[in-house]
CSV table of C-alpha atoms and ligand atoms in Angstrom, one decimal:
chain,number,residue,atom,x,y,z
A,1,UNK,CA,0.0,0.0,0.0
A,2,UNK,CA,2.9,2.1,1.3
A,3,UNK,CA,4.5,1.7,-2.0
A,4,UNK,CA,1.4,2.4,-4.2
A,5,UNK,CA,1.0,5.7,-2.5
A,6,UNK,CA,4.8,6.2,-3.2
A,7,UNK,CA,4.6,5.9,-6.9
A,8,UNK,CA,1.3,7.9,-7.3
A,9,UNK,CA,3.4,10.5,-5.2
A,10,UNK,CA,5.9,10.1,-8.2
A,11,UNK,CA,3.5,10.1,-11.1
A,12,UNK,CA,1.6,13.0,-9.9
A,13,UNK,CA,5.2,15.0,-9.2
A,14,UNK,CA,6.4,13.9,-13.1
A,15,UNK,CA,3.6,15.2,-14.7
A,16,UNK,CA,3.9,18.6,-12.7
A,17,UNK,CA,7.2,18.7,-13.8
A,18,UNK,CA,6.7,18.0,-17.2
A,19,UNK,CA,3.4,20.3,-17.5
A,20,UNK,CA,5.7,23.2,-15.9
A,21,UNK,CA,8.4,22.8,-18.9
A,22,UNK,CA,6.1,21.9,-21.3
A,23,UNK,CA,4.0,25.2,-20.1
A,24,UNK,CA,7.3,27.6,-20.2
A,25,UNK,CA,8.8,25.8,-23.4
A,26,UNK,CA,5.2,26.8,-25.4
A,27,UNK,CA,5.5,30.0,-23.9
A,28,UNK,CA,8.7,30.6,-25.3
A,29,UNK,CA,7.7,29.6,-28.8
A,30,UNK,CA,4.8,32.0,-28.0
A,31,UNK,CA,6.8,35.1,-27.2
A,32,UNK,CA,9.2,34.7,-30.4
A,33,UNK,CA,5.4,34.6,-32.4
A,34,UNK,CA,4.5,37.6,-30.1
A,35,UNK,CA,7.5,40.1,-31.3
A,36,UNK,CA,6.9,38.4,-34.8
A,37,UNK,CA,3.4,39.6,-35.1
A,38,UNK,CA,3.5,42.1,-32.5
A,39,UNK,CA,1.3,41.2,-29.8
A,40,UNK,CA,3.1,43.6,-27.2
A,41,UNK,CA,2.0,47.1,-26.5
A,42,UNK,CA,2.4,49.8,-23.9
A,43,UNK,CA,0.1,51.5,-21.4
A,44,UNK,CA,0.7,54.4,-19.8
A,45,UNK,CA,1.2,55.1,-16.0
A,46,UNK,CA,0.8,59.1,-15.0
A,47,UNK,CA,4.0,60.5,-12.5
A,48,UNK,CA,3.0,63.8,-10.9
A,49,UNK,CA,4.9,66.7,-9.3
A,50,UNK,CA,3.9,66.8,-5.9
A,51,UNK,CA,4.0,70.7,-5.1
A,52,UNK,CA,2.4,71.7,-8.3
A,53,UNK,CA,0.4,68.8,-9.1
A,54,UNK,CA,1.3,68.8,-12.4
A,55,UNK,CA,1.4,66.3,-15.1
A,56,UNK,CA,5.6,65.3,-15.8
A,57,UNK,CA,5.0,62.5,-17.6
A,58,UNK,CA,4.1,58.5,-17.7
A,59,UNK,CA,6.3,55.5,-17.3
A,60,UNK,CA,5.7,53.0,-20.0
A,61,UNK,CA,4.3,49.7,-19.1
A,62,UNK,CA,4.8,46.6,-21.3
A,63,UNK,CA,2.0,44.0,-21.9
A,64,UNK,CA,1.1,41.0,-24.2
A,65,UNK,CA,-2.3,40.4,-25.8
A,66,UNK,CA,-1.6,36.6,-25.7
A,67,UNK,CA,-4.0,35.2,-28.3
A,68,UNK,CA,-5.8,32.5,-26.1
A,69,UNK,CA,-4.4,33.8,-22.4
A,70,UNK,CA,-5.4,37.5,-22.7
A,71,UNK,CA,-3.4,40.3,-21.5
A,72,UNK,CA,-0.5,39.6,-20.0
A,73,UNK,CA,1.3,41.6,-17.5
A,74,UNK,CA,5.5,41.5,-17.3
A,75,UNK,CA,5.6,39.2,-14.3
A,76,UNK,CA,4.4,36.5,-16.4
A,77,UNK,CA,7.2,36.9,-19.2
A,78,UNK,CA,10.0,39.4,-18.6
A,79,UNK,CA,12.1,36.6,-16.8
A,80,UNK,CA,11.2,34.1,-19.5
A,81,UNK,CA,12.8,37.2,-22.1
A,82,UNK,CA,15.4,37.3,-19.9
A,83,UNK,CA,16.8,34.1,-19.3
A,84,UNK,CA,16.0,33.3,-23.5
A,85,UNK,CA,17.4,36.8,-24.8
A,86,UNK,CA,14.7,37.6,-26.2
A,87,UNK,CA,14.7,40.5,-24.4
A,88,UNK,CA,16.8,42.4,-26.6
A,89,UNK,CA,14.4,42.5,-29.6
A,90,UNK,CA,11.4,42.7,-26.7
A,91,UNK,CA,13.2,46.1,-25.9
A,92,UNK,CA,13.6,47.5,-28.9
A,93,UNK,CA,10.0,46.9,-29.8
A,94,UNK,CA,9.2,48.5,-26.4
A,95,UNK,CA,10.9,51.1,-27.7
A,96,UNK,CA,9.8,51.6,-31.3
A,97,UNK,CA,6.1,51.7,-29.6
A,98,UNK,CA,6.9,54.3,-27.0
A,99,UNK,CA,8.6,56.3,-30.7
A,100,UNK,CA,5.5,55.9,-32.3
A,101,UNK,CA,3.1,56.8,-29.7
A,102,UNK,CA,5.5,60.1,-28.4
A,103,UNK,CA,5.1,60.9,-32.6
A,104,UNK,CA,1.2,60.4,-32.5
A,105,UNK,CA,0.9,62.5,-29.5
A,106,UNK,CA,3.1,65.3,-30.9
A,107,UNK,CA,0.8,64.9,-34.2
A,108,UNK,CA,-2.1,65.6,-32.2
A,109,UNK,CA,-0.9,68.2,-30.5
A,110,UNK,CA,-1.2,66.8,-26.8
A,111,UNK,CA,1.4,67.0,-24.3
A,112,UNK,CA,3.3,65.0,-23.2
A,113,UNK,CA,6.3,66.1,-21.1
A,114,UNK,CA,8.4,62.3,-21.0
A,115,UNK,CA,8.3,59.0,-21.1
A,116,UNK,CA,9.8,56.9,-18.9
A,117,UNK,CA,11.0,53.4,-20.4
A,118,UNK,CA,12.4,50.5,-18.7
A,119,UNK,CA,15.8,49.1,-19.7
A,120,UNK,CA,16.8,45.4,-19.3
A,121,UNK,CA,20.6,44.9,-18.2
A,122,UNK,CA,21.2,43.1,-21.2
A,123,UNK,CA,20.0,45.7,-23.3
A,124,UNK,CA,21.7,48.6,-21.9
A,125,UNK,CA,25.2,46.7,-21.9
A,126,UNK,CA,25.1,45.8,-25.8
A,127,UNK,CA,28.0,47.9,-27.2
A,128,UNK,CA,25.8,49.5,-29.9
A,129,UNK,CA,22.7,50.2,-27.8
A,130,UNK,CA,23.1,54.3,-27.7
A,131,UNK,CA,24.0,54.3,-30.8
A,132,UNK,CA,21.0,52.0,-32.2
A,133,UNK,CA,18.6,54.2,-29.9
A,134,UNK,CA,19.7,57.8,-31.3
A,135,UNK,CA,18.8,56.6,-34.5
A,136,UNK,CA,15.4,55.3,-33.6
A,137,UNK,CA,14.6,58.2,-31.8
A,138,UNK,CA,15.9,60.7,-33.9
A,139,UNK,CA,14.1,59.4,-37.3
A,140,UNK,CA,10.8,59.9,-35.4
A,141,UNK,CA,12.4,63.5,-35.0
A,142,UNK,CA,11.2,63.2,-31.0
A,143,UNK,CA,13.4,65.5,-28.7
A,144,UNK,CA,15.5,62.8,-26.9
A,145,UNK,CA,14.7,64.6,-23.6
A,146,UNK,CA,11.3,63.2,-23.7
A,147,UNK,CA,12.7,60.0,-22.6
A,148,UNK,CA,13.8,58.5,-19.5
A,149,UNK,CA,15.4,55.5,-19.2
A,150,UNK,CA,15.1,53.9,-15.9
A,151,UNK,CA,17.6,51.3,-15.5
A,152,UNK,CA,18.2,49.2,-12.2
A,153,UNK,CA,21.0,49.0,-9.6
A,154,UNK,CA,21.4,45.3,-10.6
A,155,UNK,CA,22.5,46.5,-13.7
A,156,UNK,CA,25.2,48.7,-12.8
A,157,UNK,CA,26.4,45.4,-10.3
A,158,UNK,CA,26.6,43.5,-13.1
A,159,UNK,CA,29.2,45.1,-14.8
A,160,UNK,CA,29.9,48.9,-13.0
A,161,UNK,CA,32.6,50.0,-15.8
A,162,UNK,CA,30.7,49.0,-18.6
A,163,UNK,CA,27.2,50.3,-17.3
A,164,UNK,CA,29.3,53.6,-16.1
A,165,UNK,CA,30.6,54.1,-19.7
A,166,UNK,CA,26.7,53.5,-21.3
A,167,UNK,CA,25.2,55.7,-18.6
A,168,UNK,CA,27.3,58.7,-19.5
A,169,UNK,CA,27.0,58.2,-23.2
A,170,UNK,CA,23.3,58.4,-22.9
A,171,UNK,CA,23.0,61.4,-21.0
A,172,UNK,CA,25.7,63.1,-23.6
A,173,UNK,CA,23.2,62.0,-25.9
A,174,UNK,CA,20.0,64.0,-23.9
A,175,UNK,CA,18.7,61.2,-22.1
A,176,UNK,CA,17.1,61.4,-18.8
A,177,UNK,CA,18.3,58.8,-16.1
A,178,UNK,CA,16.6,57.6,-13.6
A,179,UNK,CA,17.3,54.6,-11.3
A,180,UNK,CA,14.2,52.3,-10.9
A,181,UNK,CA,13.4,50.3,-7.6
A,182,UNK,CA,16.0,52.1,-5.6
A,183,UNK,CA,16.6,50.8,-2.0
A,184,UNK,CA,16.0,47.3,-2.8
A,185,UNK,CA,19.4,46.8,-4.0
A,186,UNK,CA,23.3,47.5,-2.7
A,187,UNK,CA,24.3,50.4,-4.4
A,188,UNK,CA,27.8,51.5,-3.3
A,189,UNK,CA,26.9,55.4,-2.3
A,190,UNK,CA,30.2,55.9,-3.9
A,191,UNK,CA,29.5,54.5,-7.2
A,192,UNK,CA,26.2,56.5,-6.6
A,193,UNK,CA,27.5,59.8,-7.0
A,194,UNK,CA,29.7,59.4,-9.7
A,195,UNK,CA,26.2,58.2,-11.7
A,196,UNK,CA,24.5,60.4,-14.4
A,197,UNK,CA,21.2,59.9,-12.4
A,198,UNK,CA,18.3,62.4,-12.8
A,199,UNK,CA,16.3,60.5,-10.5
A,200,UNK,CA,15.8,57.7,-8.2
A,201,UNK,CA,12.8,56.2,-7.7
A,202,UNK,CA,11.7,54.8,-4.1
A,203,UNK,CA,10.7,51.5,-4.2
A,204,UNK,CA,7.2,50.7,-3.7
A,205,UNK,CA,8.0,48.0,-0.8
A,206,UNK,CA,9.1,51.3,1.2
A,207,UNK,CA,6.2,53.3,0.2
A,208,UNK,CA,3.5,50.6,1.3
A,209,UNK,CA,5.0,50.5,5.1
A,210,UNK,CA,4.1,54.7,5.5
A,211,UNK,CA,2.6,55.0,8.4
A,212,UNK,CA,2.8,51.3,9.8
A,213,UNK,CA,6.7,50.7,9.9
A,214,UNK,CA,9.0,53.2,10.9
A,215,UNK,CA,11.7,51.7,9.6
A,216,UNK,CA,10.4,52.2,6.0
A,217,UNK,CA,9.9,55.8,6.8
A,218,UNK,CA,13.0,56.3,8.1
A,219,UNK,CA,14.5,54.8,4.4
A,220,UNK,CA,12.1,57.2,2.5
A,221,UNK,CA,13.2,60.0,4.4
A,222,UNK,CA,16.9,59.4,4.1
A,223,UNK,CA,16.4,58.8,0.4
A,224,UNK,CA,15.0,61.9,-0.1
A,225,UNK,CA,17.6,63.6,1.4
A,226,UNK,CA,20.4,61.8,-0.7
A,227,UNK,CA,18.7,62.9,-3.2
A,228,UNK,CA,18.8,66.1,-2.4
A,229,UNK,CA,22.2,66.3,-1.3
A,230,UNK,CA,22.6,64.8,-5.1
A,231,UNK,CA,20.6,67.4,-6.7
A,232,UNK,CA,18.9,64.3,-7.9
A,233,UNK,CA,15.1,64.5,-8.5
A,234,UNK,CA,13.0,61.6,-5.8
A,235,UNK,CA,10.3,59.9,-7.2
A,236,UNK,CA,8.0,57.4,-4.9
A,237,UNK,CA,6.4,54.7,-6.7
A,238,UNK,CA,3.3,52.6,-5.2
A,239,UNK,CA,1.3,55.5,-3.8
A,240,UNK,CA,-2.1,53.9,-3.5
A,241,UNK,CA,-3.4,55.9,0.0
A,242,UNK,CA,-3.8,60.0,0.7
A,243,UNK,CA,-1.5,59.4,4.0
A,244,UNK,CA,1.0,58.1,2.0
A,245,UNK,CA,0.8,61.1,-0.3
A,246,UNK,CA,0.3,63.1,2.5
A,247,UNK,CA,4.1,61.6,4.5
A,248,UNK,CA,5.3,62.0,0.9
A,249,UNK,CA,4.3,65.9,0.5
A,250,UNK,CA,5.3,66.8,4.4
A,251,UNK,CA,8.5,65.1,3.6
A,252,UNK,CA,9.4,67.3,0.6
A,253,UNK,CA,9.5,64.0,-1.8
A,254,UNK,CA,9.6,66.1,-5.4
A,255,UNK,CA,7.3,63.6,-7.4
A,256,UNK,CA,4.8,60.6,-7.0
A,257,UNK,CA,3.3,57.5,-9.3
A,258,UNK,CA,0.3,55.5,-8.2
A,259,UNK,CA,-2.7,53.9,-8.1
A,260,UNK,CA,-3.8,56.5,-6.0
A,261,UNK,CA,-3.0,59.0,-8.9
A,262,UNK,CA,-3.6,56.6,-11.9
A,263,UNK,CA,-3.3,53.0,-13.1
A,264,UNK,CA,-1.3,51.9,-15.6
A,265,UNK,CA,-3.9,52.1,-18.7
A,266,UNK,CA,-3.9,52.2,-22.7
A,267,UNK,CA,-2.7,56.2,-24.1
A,268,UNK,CA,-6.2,56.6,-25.6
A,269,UNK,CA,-8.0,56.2,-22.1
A,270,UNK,CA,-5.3,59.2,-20.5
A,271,UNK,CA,-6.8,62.2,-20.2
A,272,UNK,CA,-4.0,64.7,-21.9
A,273,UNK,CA,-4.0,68.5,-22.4
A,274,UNK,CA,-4.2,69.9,-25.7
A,275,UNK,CA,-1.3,71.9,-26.8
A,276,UNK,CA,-2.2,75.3,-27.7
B,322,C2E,P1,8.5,48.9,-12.3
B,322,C2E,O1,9.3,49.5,-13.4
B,322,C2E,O2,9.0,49.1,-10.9
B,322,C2E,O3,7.0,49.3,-12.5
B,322,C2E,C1,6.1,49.6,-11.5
B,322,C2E,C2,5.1,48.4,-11.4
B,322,C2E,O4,4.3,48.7,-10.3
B,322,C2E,C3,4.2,48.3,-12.6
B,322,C2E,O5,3.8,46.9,-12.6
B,322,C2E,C4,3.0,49.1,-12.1
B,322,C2E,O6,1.8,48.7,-12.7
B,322,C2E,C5,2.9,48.8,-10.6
B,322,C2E,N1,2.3,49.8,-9.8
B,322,C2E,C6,2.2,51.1,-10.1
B,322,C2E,N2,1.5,51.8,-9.2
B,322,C2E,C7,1.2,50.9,-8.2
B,322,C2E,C8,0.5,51.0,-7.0
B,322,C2E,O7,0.1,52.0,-6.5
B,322,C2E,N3,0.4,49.8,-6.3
B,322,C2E,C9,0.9,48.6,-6.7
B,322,C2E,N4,0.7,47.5,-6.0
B,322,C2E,N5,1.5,48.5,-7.9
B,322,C2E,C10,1.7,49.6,-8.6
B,322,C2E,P2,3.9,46.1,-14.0
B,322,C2E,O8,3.3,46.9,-15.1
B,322,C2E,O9,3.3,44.8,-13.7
B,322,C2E,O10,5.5,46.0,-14.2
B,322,C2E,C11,6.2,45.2,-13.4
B,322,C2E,C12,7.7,45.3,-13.7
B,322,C2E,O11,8.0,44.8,-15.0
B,322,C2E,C13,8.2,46.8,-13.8
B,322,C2E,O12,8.4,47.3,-12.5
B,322,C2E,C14,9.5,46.6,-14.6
B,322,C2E,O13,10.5,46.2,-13.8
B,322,C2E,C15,9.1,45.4,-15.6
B,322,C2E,N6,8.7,46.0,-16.9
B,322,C2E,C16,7.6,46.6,-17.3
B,322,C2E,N7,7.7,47.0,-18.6
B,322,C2E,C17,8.9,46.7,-19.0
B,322,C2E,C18,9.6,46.8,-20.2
B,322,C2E,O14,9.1,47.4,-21.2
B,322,C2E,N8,10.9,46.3,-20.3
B,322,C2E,C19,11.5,45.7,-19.2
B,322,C2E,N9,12.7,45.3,-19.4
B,322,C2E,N10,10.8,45.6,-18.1
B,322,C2E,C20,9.6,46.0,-17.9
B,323,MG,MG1,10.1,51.1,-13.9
B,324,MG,MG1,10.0,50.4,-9.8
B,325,MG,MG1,9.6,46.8,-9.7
C-alpha cells in the first residue's frame, strides 16, 4: 500500500514537472510569435509633481495580448525574455512603440512632457545600444529629452565599468536617467555619485510601510535627502493611499506615481492636455 501511494506521489510529481516545462517551453515559442506579429503594446502610468500637481510625464508599461491567455502583464514573461534573450528584440519593440506613440501625440498636439521606459541589463550593456537608440529616436524627429530611461542597480552590479561608460553616453546623448526600484538593491553610495542619475525612484516596498513601519519611513526620508544632497530628483512609486501622499508631500519628496493618482492604462484612455 505504502509503495502504491509512493509511486502515485511520483507520477503525480512527473507530470507537474513536465506540465511546468512543457507550459514555459510553449511560452517561449509564444513570445518569439508575439514580437513576430507584435502582440506587445504599452500602457501608460501618469507621474505627478507633488507641489504643483502637475502632469511630468508616464512611465511605460509593457504588456502582451496573448492570443488565447489575454493580457499579459510583465511578471508573467520578462524573466522568461530574460533568461531566452529575447529580451533584446522585446526592448527594442518596447521602444519603437513608445517612438510611435510620443510621434502620435506630438501629431495631435497633446502633451506630453516624458516617457519613462524600462531598460533590461542586457540591453543597456550591448556595445551599440546608444547608438542604435539615437537613431530610432531621432528618425521619429522626438526631442530625446522626452525620454527617460530607468535602469536598475542590478545593472550597474553586473558590470559597473561598462554600465558607467553607457550611462554617460546616454546622458551626452540628452537622455534622462533615472534609477528604478532604488533601496532594494546595494548600491555602493560611492558609485552612486559618480552616476548620471536624474532620478531615483523609491521602491514601492518602502512606500506601502508609511505609516505602519518606521523603519520604512526612516529609508524614504533618508532617500530623499540623498537625493537632495545629489541634486537628484525623488520619485515614490506605489502610492495607493492619501496618508501616504500626505508623508510623501510633508516630507518634501519632489514627485509621485500610483494607483492613488492613476493605473497603468492604454494612451487613448489618458486624459491629456491639448497643446495650444
Ligand atoms: P517597475 O518598473 O518598478 O514598474 C512599476 C510596477 O508597479 C508596474 O507593474 C505598475 O503597474 C505597478 N504599480 C504602479 N503603481 C502601483 C501601486 O500604486 N500599487 C501597486 N501595488 N503597484 C503599482 P507592472 O506593469 O506589472 O510591471 C512590473 C515590472 O515589469 C516593472 O516594474 C518593470 O521592472 C518590468 N517592466 C515593465 N515594462 C517593462 C519593459 O518594457 N521592459 C522591461 N525590461 N521591463 C519592464
Ligand atoms: Mg520602472
Ligand atoms: Mg520600480
Ligand atoms: Mg519593480
Amino acid at each position: 500500500r505504502a509503495k502504491a501511494q509512493g509511486k502515485n506521489r511520483y507520477m503525480v510529481h512527473s507530470e507537474e514537472f513536465s506540465n511546468q516545462t512543457f507550459q514555459s517551453f510553449s511560452l517561449e515559442q509564444d513570445l518569439r510569435v508575439a514580437l513576430e506579429q507584435r502582440q506587445l503594446l504599452l500602457h501608460y502610468q501618469p507621474q505627478f509633481d507633488l507641489k504643483s500637481g502637475e502632469l511630468l510625464g508616464t512611465e511605460a508599461l509593457v504588456r502582451w495580448q496573448h492570443p488565447e491567455r489575454g493580457l499579459l502583464a510583465p511578471g508573467e514573461f520578462i524573466e522568461l525574455a530574460e533568461e531566452t534573450q529575447l529580451i533584446i528584440p522585446l526592448g527594442w519593440q518596447v521602444i519603437e512603440l513608445a517612438c510611435e506613440q510620443v510621434a502620435s501625440w506630438n501629431e495631435q498636439g497633446l502633451k506630453m512632457p516624458c516617457v519613462a521606459v524600462n531598460i533590461s541589463p542586457q540591453q543597456l550593456l550591448q556595445m551599440d545600444f546608444v547608438e542604435k537608440l539615437n537613431a530610432l529616436v531621432d528618425s521619429q524627429r522626438i526631442s530625446r529629452d522626452t525620454f527617460e530611461l530607468e535602469i536598475t542597480e542590478l545593472m550597474i552590479m553586473q558590470d559597473p565599468d561598462l554600465a558607467m561608460l553607457q550611462l554617460h553616453k546616454l546622458r551626452e546623448s540628452g537622455y534622462r536617467i533615472a534609477l528604478d526600484d532604488f533601496g532594494t538593491g546595494y548600491s555602493s553610495l560611492d558609485r552612486l555619485k559618480h552616476l548620471p542619475l536624474d532620478r531615483l525612484k523609491i521602491d514601492q516596498a518602502f512606500t506601502r510601510d508609511i505609516g505602519r513601519n518606521s523603519r520604512d519611513e526612516a529609508v524614504i526620508l533618508t532617500i530623499i535627502a540623498l537625493g537632495s544632497a545629489l541634486g537628484i530628483e525623488v520619485l515614490a512609486e506605489g502610492v495607493e493611499t492619501q496618508a501616504q501622499l500626505d508623508f510623501l508631500c510633508n516630507n518634501a519628496c519632489n514627485s509621485v506615481q500610483g494607483y492613488l493618482l492613476g493605473r497603468p492604462v492604454a494612451p487613448d484612455q489618458l486624459t491629456l492636455e491639448v497643446l495650444s
